[in-house]
């Protein structure tokens, strides 16, 4: 017994000595590198890096527990080199210095900024960081390799954090599949019950919106609920990839739980793809307000409801889609967006794969024409209707002025922001300015302007009833001398309604009849319809439109015959 006590005392002393050696740099940076060779291991430089992120966070947690205000008005940054790191310690406050098996997790600490994506060679600084080129992987695969049965329940846990950054990490290998009735985990004096069956990748509770999570991939996680992330916090999420996560029940990608804050959540520049669940392949929401801005939700799967989004919230709750794309390559009977009890979606300047064009301004249900869906490339091809199809105002109102797109490129490359997470960087030969189409005085009037033109030959005005199938109704030559202009040019063209094909004319005149309030108006309209029927052109008709919508676009054609489409707009009757 005496020998055992002596060994225990020696072990404790060695631990104390080891942790006393942790020394941030003068700039308050701790360096972590998995395969560091030599050095002191005190974290003061890359040469002296700490080999395990778990040890760096354990030290930071000790400082916080000893003095909650140890970083008040300041912060500690942890720079993490590329490599795979696994949680080595129990998440609970009372056991965080011990191996807890599946209860191990990385627990983020107030005012401790985690930055991944540094190369593992040289002496890199923030300018050399690239989270995609130099992946910093937080993996829950602590047992038999590639066997989820013994993986941790949660890879990363955040609880009641403020003024904290998590940036440049890949979170993978969580398996939250325990029975719901489990002993609570205590973190920061907060007892968290019913946790181990949700949030395999990220479990976030009661954090403020000063916790910023960006440039993070959450992939390959599993759970009963919320395969990728169980979000019960008001944290800020931007430039996130949520990919190939699975929930056996709800929320393959993210689950925004009802027990979280009652305020508004906003996600920006977030890509959801390859996630699966029964309800909410990509997202399920039970909160009062969720806003998705410049988000792409593509090729997710739900067996019962909402391939992309399932809204399971109380009356009055709302999901807002702005400048976003929700699409599946192979649609089926399950709706891509769905809700319990018809909870509303507010949609604007977005492409959503619905049977009819979604209500709201600037929406379409046409194919977004990604570059290579089969290869998982969801950038926009040059012909995509999503290019310049978004609203700059909606982007700026979400406080995203300084955010790049998911590829790291500048936003608003043209005259308007693109829909989705990627901004097309193609320099178009014609930069469009304003563009509108109206019906007035029996004419269909088109007005547009160009800021610059290079090698332009002409424009084709095209109409569509669904934003998918297009009919050319007019050809307009360029006003630019020789096809080139560096000054703004203004164009206007009009077409008598009677000169259009039967289907288009029937649509407009039918709309007039619908809006007329007197019997005489209806009679006159019927007469016009009959006359039109007798005199319509032999052009290929656009069929009648039941929902009262018509769309227009311009095809700009170069002198070499190559063509590019403008943004799609809805025709407005004045």
XYZ file of C-alpha atoms in Angstrom:
574
model
C 0.000 0.000 0.000
C 2.826 2.362 0.880
C 4.428 1.651 -2.496
C 1.173 2.377 -4.332
C 0.747 5.666 -2.473
C 4.295 6.672 -3.298
C 3.738 5.930 -6.993
C 0.498 7.904 -6.984
C 2.191 10.869 -5.310
C 5.020 10.708 -7.838
C 2.507 10.623 -10.704
C 0.669 13.663 -9.389
C 3.912 15.561 -8.920
C 5.051 14.723 -12.451
C 1.684 15.889 -13.829
C 1.996 19.169 -11.943
C 5.534 19.701 -13.237
C 4.470 18.864 -16.801
C 1.569 21.307 -16.759
C 3.619 24.017 -15.099
C 5.843 23.879 -18.169
C 3.057 25.096 -20.507
C 4.088 28.627 -21.460
C 2.269 30.712 -24.058
C 4.388 33.004 -26.209
C 4.716 36.702 -25.484
C 1.843 37.215 -27.978
C -0.308 34.847 -25.876
C -0.219 32.028 -28.407
C 0.035 28.308 -27.655
C 1.382 26.210 -30.529
C 0.165 22.652 -31.123
C 1.723 20.268 -33.648
C 1.047 16.554 -33.720
C 4.394 15.283 -34.943
C 6.694 17.880 -33.420
C 10.263 16.662 -33.120
C 12.321 17.707 -30.104
C 11.699 20.957 -28.276
C 10.429 21.477 -24.763
C 6.745 20.826 -25.460
C 5.753 23.969 -23.552
C 3.807 25.431 -26.488
C 5.752 28.679 -26.714
C 6.657 28.230 -30.421
C 6.303 25.768 -33.264
C 9.655 24.269 -32.326
C 8.412 23.786 -28.748
C 4.861 22.849 -29.732
C 2.537 20.764 -27.561
C 1.890 17.487 -29.419
C -1.783 17.134 -28.390
C -4.580 19.691 -28.608
C -6.262 17.868 -25.713
C -3.343 18.773 -23.436
C -3.398 22.423 -24.479
C -7.137 22.639 -23.760
C -6.753 20.795 -20.465
C -4.203 23.387 -19.353
C -6.495 26.237 -20.434
C -9.383 24.623 -18.556
C -7.291 24.428 -15.384
C -6.548 28.131 -15.629
C -10.244 28.914 -16.136
C -11.365 26.754 -13.207
C -8.755 28.365 -10.957
C -9.838 31.871 -12.029
C -12.841 32.414 -14.311
C -11.535 35.915 -15.132
C -8.030 34.870 -16.120
C -8.520 36.242 -19.665
C -10.927 39.120 -18.991
C -10.334 41.802 -21.616
C -7.847 39.535 -23.397
C -7.642 36.205 -25.199
C -5.402 33.187 -25.677
C -4.888 31.847 -29.179
C -4.090 28.213 -29.897
C -2.475 27.660 -33.308
C -2.928 24.048 -34.462
C -0.878 22.546 -37.284
C -2.330 20.102 -39.790
C -2.803 16.578 -38.491
C -5.358 14.434 -36.682
C -6.057 15.083 -33.006
C -8.252 12.994 -30.704
C -9.955 13.923 -27.415
C -8.037 12.317 -24.554
C -9.992 13.517 -21.515
C -13.479 13.305 -20.058
C -15.745 16.291 -20.796
C -17.074 16.531 -17.230
C -15.619 19.142 -14.858
C -14.944 16.565 -12.164
C -13.129 14.160 -14.489
C -11.517 16.354 -17.123
C -7.995 15.218 -16.250
C -8.847 11.547 -16.800
C -9.576 9.357 -19.792
C -13.359 8.985 -19.908
C -13.587 6.697 -22.916
C -16.606 7.598 -25.030
C -17.269 10.606 -22.763
C -14.029 12.192 -23.935
C -14.469 15.419 -25.887
C -12.683 18.614 -26.796
C -14.256 21.268 -24.562
C -13.820 24.856 -25.752
C -12.926 27.512 -23.154
C -14.028 31.145 -22.843
C -11.782 33.593 -24.742
C -9.563 30.779 -26.019
C -9.415 31.039 -29.819
C -8.798 27.806 -31.765
C -7.179 28.303 -35.173
C -6.425 25.303 -37.383
C -5.111 24.998 -40.926
C -1.414 25.739 -40.375
C 1.177 23.758 -42.359
C 3.212 21.332 -40.282
C 6.526 22.642 -41.584
C 8.403 25.870 -41.121
C 7.277 28.700 -38.912
C 3.867 29.622 -40.362
C 1.796 32.607 -39.314
C -1.821 33.527 -39.954
C -1.086 34.485 -43.583
C 0.122 30.947 -44.357
C -2.972 29.325 -42.907
C -5.342 27.434 -45.239
C -7.930 25.204 -43.600
C -8.604 23.182 -46.759
C -5.014 22.698 -47.874
C -3.686 21.909 -44.384
C -6.564 20.074 -42.667
C -6.609 20.141 -38.882
C -8.821 17.187 -37.976
C -10.537 16.685 -34.629
C -11.498 13.009 -34.710
C -13.710 11.053 -32.336
C -12.334 7.742 -33.585
C -10.569 6.846 -30.329
C -10.957 3.050 -30.408
C -10.795 0.501 -33.199
C -10.035 2.516 -36.352
C -13.094 3.203 -38.516
C -15.418 1.405 -36.075
C -18.027 3.916 -34.891
C -19.222 1.666 -32.072
C -16.457 2.850 -29.721
C -16.157 6.462 -30.913
C -16.771 9.401 -28.565
C -20.315 10.698 -28.155
C -19.335 14.290 -29.025
C -16.140 15.499 -30.665
C -16.418 19.186 -29.679
C -18.551 20.696 -26.887
C -19.187 24.397 -26.303
C -21.066 25.582 -23.229
C -22.024 29.166 -22.388
C -19.090 30.630 -24.302
C -18.505 34.299 -25.018
C -15.857 36.145 -27.058
C -14.466 32.913 -28.476
C -13.380 31.811 -31.973
C -13.304 28.354 -33.550
C -11.793 28.571 -37.011
C -10.179 26.249 -39.532
C -11.050 22.788 -38.154
C -12.554 19.561 -39.467
C -14.790 17.823 -36.918
C -15.439 14.147 -37.611
C -16.043 10.715 -36.141
C -18.573 11.476 -33.399
C -21.170 8.830 -32.523
C -23.949 10.105 -30.232
C -26.074 6.994 -29.888
C -26.477 6.393 -26.138
C -29.890 5.966 -24.471
C -31.382 9.385 -23.677
C -31.505 8.847 -19.890
C -27.875 9.278 -18.896
C -25.984 10.919 -16.036
C -25.617 14.609 -16.800
C -22.316 16.135 -17.850
C -21.266 19.189 -15.844
C -19.329 21.921 -17.638
C -18.915 25.477 -16.313
C -21.417 24.780 -13.512
C -23.983 23.814 -16.150
C -25.485 20.346 -15.898
C -26.249 19.041 -19.357
C -28.585 16.071 -19.413
C -29.838 13.936 -22.296
C -26.809 14.760 -24.379
C -25.214 11.580 -25.570
C -27.784 10.788 -28.271
C -27.450 14.052 -30.230
C -24.689 16.170 -31.728
C -22.057 13.667 -32.791
C -19.779 16.345 -34.228
C -20.676 19.520 -32.341
C -22.768 19.927 -29.195
C -23.359 23.623 -28.455
C -25.339 24.818 -25.420
C -26.220 28.339 -24.208
C -23.389 30.084 -26.094
C -23.746 33.765 -26.968
C -23.455 35.154 -30.480
C -19.917 36.284 -29.636
C -18.863 32.657 -30.158
C -17.814 32.735 -33.815
C -17.515 29.413 -35.653
C -16.185 29.765 -39.193
C -14.147 27.956 -41.836
C -15.103 24.633 -40.279
C -16.084 21.305 -41.840
C -18.379 18.999 -39.869
C -18.439 15.653 -41.644
C -18.712 11.923 -41.087
C -20.537 12.124 -37.746
C -23.472 10.006 -36.582
C -26.177 10.286 -33.946
C -29.749 9.406 -33.108
C -30.525 13.124 -33.444
C -28.350 15.840 -34.991
C -25.646 13.841 -36.703
C -23.442 16.837 -37.461
C -24.408 19.375 -34.804
C -26.905 19.798 -31.980
C -27.252 23.590 -31.774
C -28.874 24.988 -28.621
C -26.928 28.248 -28.722
C -27.005 31.632 -30.417
C -23.485 31.144 -31.768
C -22.507 32.726 -35.099
C -21.948 30.234 -37.937
C -20.371 31.214 -41.280
C -18.311 29.537 -43.994
C -19.251 26.048 -42.783
C -19.347 22.734 -44.662
C -21.770 20.175 -43.195
C -21.252 16.991 -45.168
C -22.048 13.259 -44.998
C -23.477 13.189 -41.489
C -26.230 10.760 -40.450
C -29.039 10.836 -37.891
C -31.276 7.815 -37.434
C -34.133 10.144 -36.465
C -33.981 13.945 -36.964
C -31.458 16.373 -38.415
C -28.763 14.626 -40.405
C -26.738 17.836 -40.613
C -27.904 20.259 -37.894
C -30.679 20.149 -35.332
C -31.692 23.530 -33.937
C -33.348 22.448 -30.708
C -36.350 24.089 -29.049
C -34.614 24.339 -25.675
C -32.100 26.808 -27.089
C -32.451 30.619 -27.068
C -35.662 32.140 -28.357
C -33.915 34.730 -30.503
C -32.881 34.544 -34.151
C -30.158 32.296 -35.524
C -28.352 33.213 -38.727
C -26.219 30.910 -40.874
C -24.217 32.387 -43.737
C -22.117 30.815 -46.478
C -22.961 27.311 -45.274
C -22.987 24.212 -47.496
C -25.069 21.167 -46.543
C -24.618 18.078 -48.698
C -24.814 14.305 -48.356
C -26.563 14.356 -44.965
C -29.330 11.859 -44.139
C -32.141 11.450 -41.580
C -35.821 10.543 -41.337
C -36.821 14.201 -40.982
C -34.596 17.084 -42.054
C -31.842 15.510 -44.119
C -29.774 18.700 -43.835
C -31.591 20.725 -41.144
C -34.416 20.338 -38.674
C -35.459 23.416 -36.714
C -37.615 23.805 -33.599
C -36.666 27.388 -32.838
C -38.549 30.648 -33.269
C -36.474 32.138 -36.095
C -33.795 30.673 -38.322
C -32.250 32.684 -41.172
C -30.179 31.029 -43.888
C -28.267 33.567 -45.970
C -26.249 32.540 -49.059
C -26.581 28.917 -48.080
C -26.470 25.944 -50.460
C -28.413 22.836 -49.441
C -27.921 20.159 -52.085
C -28.338 16.388 -52.376
C -29.386 15.622 -48.813
C -31.833 12.811 -48.049
C -34.792 12.437 -45.705
C -36.957 9.333 -45.797
C -40.093 10.987 -44.337
C -39.923 14.779 -44.620
C -37.667 17.605 -45.753
C -34.653 16.460 -47.766
C -33.234 19.921 -47.212
C -35.141 21.468 -44.300
C -37.854 20.261 -41.938
C -39.545 22.970 -39.874
C -40.873 21.503 -36.627
C -41.697 24.596 -34.620
C -44.447 26.337 -32.704
C -47.022 28.610 -34.436
C -45.480 31.920 -35.427
C -41.984 30.495 -35.840
C -40.376 31.068 -39.226
C -37.465 29.951 -41.368
C -36.050 32.601 -43.709
C -34.169 31.722 -46.890
C -32.276 34.551 -48.595
C -29.853 34.332 -51.538
C -29.879 30.562 -51.099
C -30.212 27.352 -53.126
C -32.097 24.227 -52.011
C -31.827 21.449 -54.590
C -31.570 17.683 -55.134
C -30.273 16.093 -58.336
C -32.872 13.310 -58.186
C -36.056 14.610 -56.539
C -38.716 12.208 -55.295
C -42.022 12.247 -53.435
C -40.455 13.634 -50.253
C -40.557 17.430 -50.241
C -37.254 19.245 -50.248
C -38.580 21.735 -47.691
C -41.349 20.636 -45.372
C -42.933 21.590 -42.086
C -45.137 20.303 -39.313
C -48.562 21.900 -39.521
C -47.633 24.169 -42.412
C -45.172 26.367 -40.509
C -44.112 29.166 -42.901
C -40.963 29.704 -44.914
C -40.080 33.274 -45.948
C -38.126 32.938 -49.185
C -36.489 35.655 -51.278
C -33.862 35.734 -54.026
C -33.474 31.976 -53.816
C -33.757 28.845 -55.937
C -35.864 26.147 -54.293
C -36.822 22.897 -55.991
C -40.561 23.129 -55.479
C -43.452 22.268 -57.807
C -44.198 25.950 -58.341
C -42.030 29.033 -57.991
C -41.850 29.916 -54.265
C -43.777 33.000 -53.221
C -41.548 36.011 -52.598
C -39.262 38.345 -54.503
C -36.605 37.074 -56.899
C -37.311 33.340 -56.462
C -37.058 30.507 -58.994
C -37.458 26.761 -59.114
C -35.148 26.269 -62.095
C -31.989 24.172 -62.142
C -29.119 26.173 -60.555
C -26.685 24.588 -63.053
C -23.831 23.706 -60.724
C -20.439 23.110 -62.332
C -20.214 19.363 -61.599
C -22.842 17.827 -59.351
C -21.545 14.273 -59.819
C -18.110 15.398 -58.661
C -19.471 17.406 -55.731
C -18.514 20.742 -57.296
C -21.310 23.164 -56.374
C -19.731 26.280 -57.814
C -21.887 27.968 -60.456
C -21.452 27.356 -64.167
C -21.429 30.440 -66.397
C -25.034 29.755 -67.440
C -26.371 29.465 -63.882
C -29.450 31.583 -63.098
C -27.999 32.008 -59.591
C -25.258 34.345 -60.865
C -26.119 37.940 -59.942
C -29.453 36.594 -58.719
C -29.159 37.518 -55.046
C -29.816 40.673 -53.063
C -26.870 42.770 -51.910
C -29.092 44.337 -49.280
C -29.973 40.990 -47.711
C -26.312 40.016 -47.662
C -25.188 43.268 -46.078
C -28.020 43.271 -43.539
C -26.686 39.972 -42.222
C -23.427 41.793 -41.309
C -21.383 39.852 -43.835
C -19.493 42.706 -45.460
C -16.108 41.204 -44.565
C -16.953 37.548 -45.310
C -15.598 35.828 -48.418
C -17.407 33.048 -50.194
C -16.770 29.404 -49.269
C -13.901 29.180 -51.757
C -12.210 32.236 -50.231
C -13.117 34.542 -53.102
C -14.569 38.025 -52.848
C -18.302 38.399 -52.638
C -20.306 40.511 -55.126
C -18.012 40.010 -58.094
C -20.634 41.437 -60.472
C -23.353 44.013 -60.001
C -25.286 41.731 -57.624
C -24.329 38.930 -55.270
C -24.778 35.350 -56.462
C -27.108 32.898 -54.760
C -25.563 30.129 -52.669
C -22.155 29.709 -51.039
C -19.969 30.330 -54.089
C -19.513 33.588 -55.984
C -18.743 33.202 -59.682
C -15.409 34.832 -60.487
C -15.843 34.638 -64.266
C -15.257 38.011 -65.890
C -18.262 38.410 -68.183
C -17.910 40.291 -71.491
C -20.958 42.374 -70.551
C -21.532 43.800 -67.094
C -25.269 44.348 -66.725
C -26.726 47.253 -64.812
C -30.466 47.622 -64.211
C -32.888 45.168 -65.847
C -36.681 45.097 -65.724
C -39.641 43.865 -67.749
C -43.120 45.417 -67.439
C -46.534 45.276 -69.063
C -48.114 48.654 -69.803
C -50.468 50.044 -72.420
C -50.798 46.696 -74.152
C -47.031 46.376 -74.564
C -44.414 44.138 -72.995
C -41.584 46.593 -72.305
C -37.983 45.648 -71.591
C -35.507 48.121 -70.079
C -31.896 47.333 -69.281
C -28.495 48.907 -69.126
C -24.918 47.755 -69.388
C -21.941 49.173 -67.530
C -19.332 47.788 -69.928
C -19.349 45.630 -73.079
C -16.540 43.640 -74.695
C -16.868 41.874 -78.080
C -20.674 41.968 -77.808
C -22.834 41.293 -80.857
C -26.468 41.226 -79.712
C -28.985 40.351 -77.015
C -31.803 37.809 -77.129
C -34.861 38.566 -75.019
C -36.316 35.336 -73.668
C -39.500 34.494 -71.745
C -40.421 31.510 -69.609
C -43.399 30.430 -67.563
C -41.351 28.304 -65.128
C -37.798 29.684 -65.285
C -36.636 26.442 -66.958
C -37.900 26.343 -70.539
C -37.183 29.531 -72.479
C -38.553 31.032 -75.702
C -36.732 33.785 -77.604
C -39.096 36.624 -78.504
C -36.755 39.326 -79.794
C -33.192 40.000 -80.952
C -31.625 43.385 -80.148
C -28.245 44.452 -81.635
C -25.640 46.015 -79.362
C -25.366 49.794 -79.181
C -21.628 49.538 -78.518
C -19.474 50.620 -81.457
C -17.644 47.534 -82.653
C -19.176 45.630 -79.757
C -17.020 47.390 -77.169
C -17.946 50.086 -74.663
C -16.508 51.338 -71.396
C -19.413 53.668 -70.623
C -22.987 52.852 -69.500
C -25.442 52.152 -72.333
C -29.233 52.100 -72.017
C -31.550 49.787 -73.971
C -35.328 49.657 -74.354
C -37.507 47.404 -76.447
C -41.239 46.722 -76.558
C -43.451 44.036 -78.032
C -47.227 44.364 -78.517
C -48.998 41.679 -76.585
C -50.874 40.737 -79.736
C -47.543 39.952 -81.430
C -46.642 37.341 -78.846
C -47.531 33.685 -79.059
C -50.990 32.525 -78.056
C -50.019 31.167 -74.656
C -48.284 34.327 -73.480
C -51.093 36.575 -74.674
C -53.728 34.398 -73.068
C -51.791 34.606 -69.843
C -51.651 38.385 -69.760
C -55.198 38.948 -70.877
C -56.389 36.263 -68.481
C -54.601 38.118 -65.696
C -56.347 41.310 -66.779
C -59.709 39.555 -66.580
C -58.902 38.204 -63.160
C -58.017 41.656 -61.862
C -60.999 43.393 -63.479
C -63.811 44.322 -61.127
C -66.623 44.959 -63.559
C -68.609 42.726 -65.847
C -67.913 45.021 -68.801
C -64.151 44.570 -68.296
C -64.572 40.819 -68.350
C -66.664 40.986 -71.540
C -64.114 43.218 -73.254
C -61.317 40.947 -72.188
C -63.170 37.895 -73.527
C -63.570 39.683 -76.850
C -59.887 40.447 -76.954
C -59.104 36.826 -76.212
C -61.286 35.705 -79.095
C -59.714 38.217 -81.447
C -56.287 37.158 -80.366
C -57.141 33.540 -80.943
C -57.948 34.377 -84.529
C -54.845 36.491 -85.118
C -52.109 34.883 -83.040
C -48.779 34.218 -84.652
C -47.515 30.798 -85.632
C -44.579 30.988 -83.250
C -44.088 28.083 -80.837
C -46.434 29.018 -77.994
C -45.711 29.305 -74.338
C -48.494 27.480 -72.545
C -50.977 29.274 -70.312
C -49.759 30.114 -66.827
C -52.025 29.285 -63.957
C -50.155 31.027 -61.169
C -49.934 34.408 -62.906
C -46.144 34.550 -63.274
C -43.842 35.064 -66.225
C -40.075 35.327 -66.198
C -37.624 37.112 -68.472
C -33.913 37.009 -69.093
C -31.392 38.404 -71.547
C -28.980 36.202 -73.449
C -25.857 38.165 -74.341
C -24.224 36.786 -77.499
C -20.580 37.486 -78.389
C -19.264 37.987 -81.908
C -17.907 34.428 -81.761
C -21.387 33.072 -80.998
C -20.865 32.234 -77.328
C -23.787 33.245 -75.113
C -24.343 34.012 -71.431
C -27.532 34.647 -69.517
C -28.408 37.635 -67.366
C -30.165 37.279 -64.027
C -33.747 36.061 -64.289
C -36.465 38.558 -63.387
C -40.227 38.391 -63.032
C -42.381 40.382 -65.424
C -44.417 43.016 -63.582
C -47.735 44.476 -64.714
C -48.063 48.230 -64.198
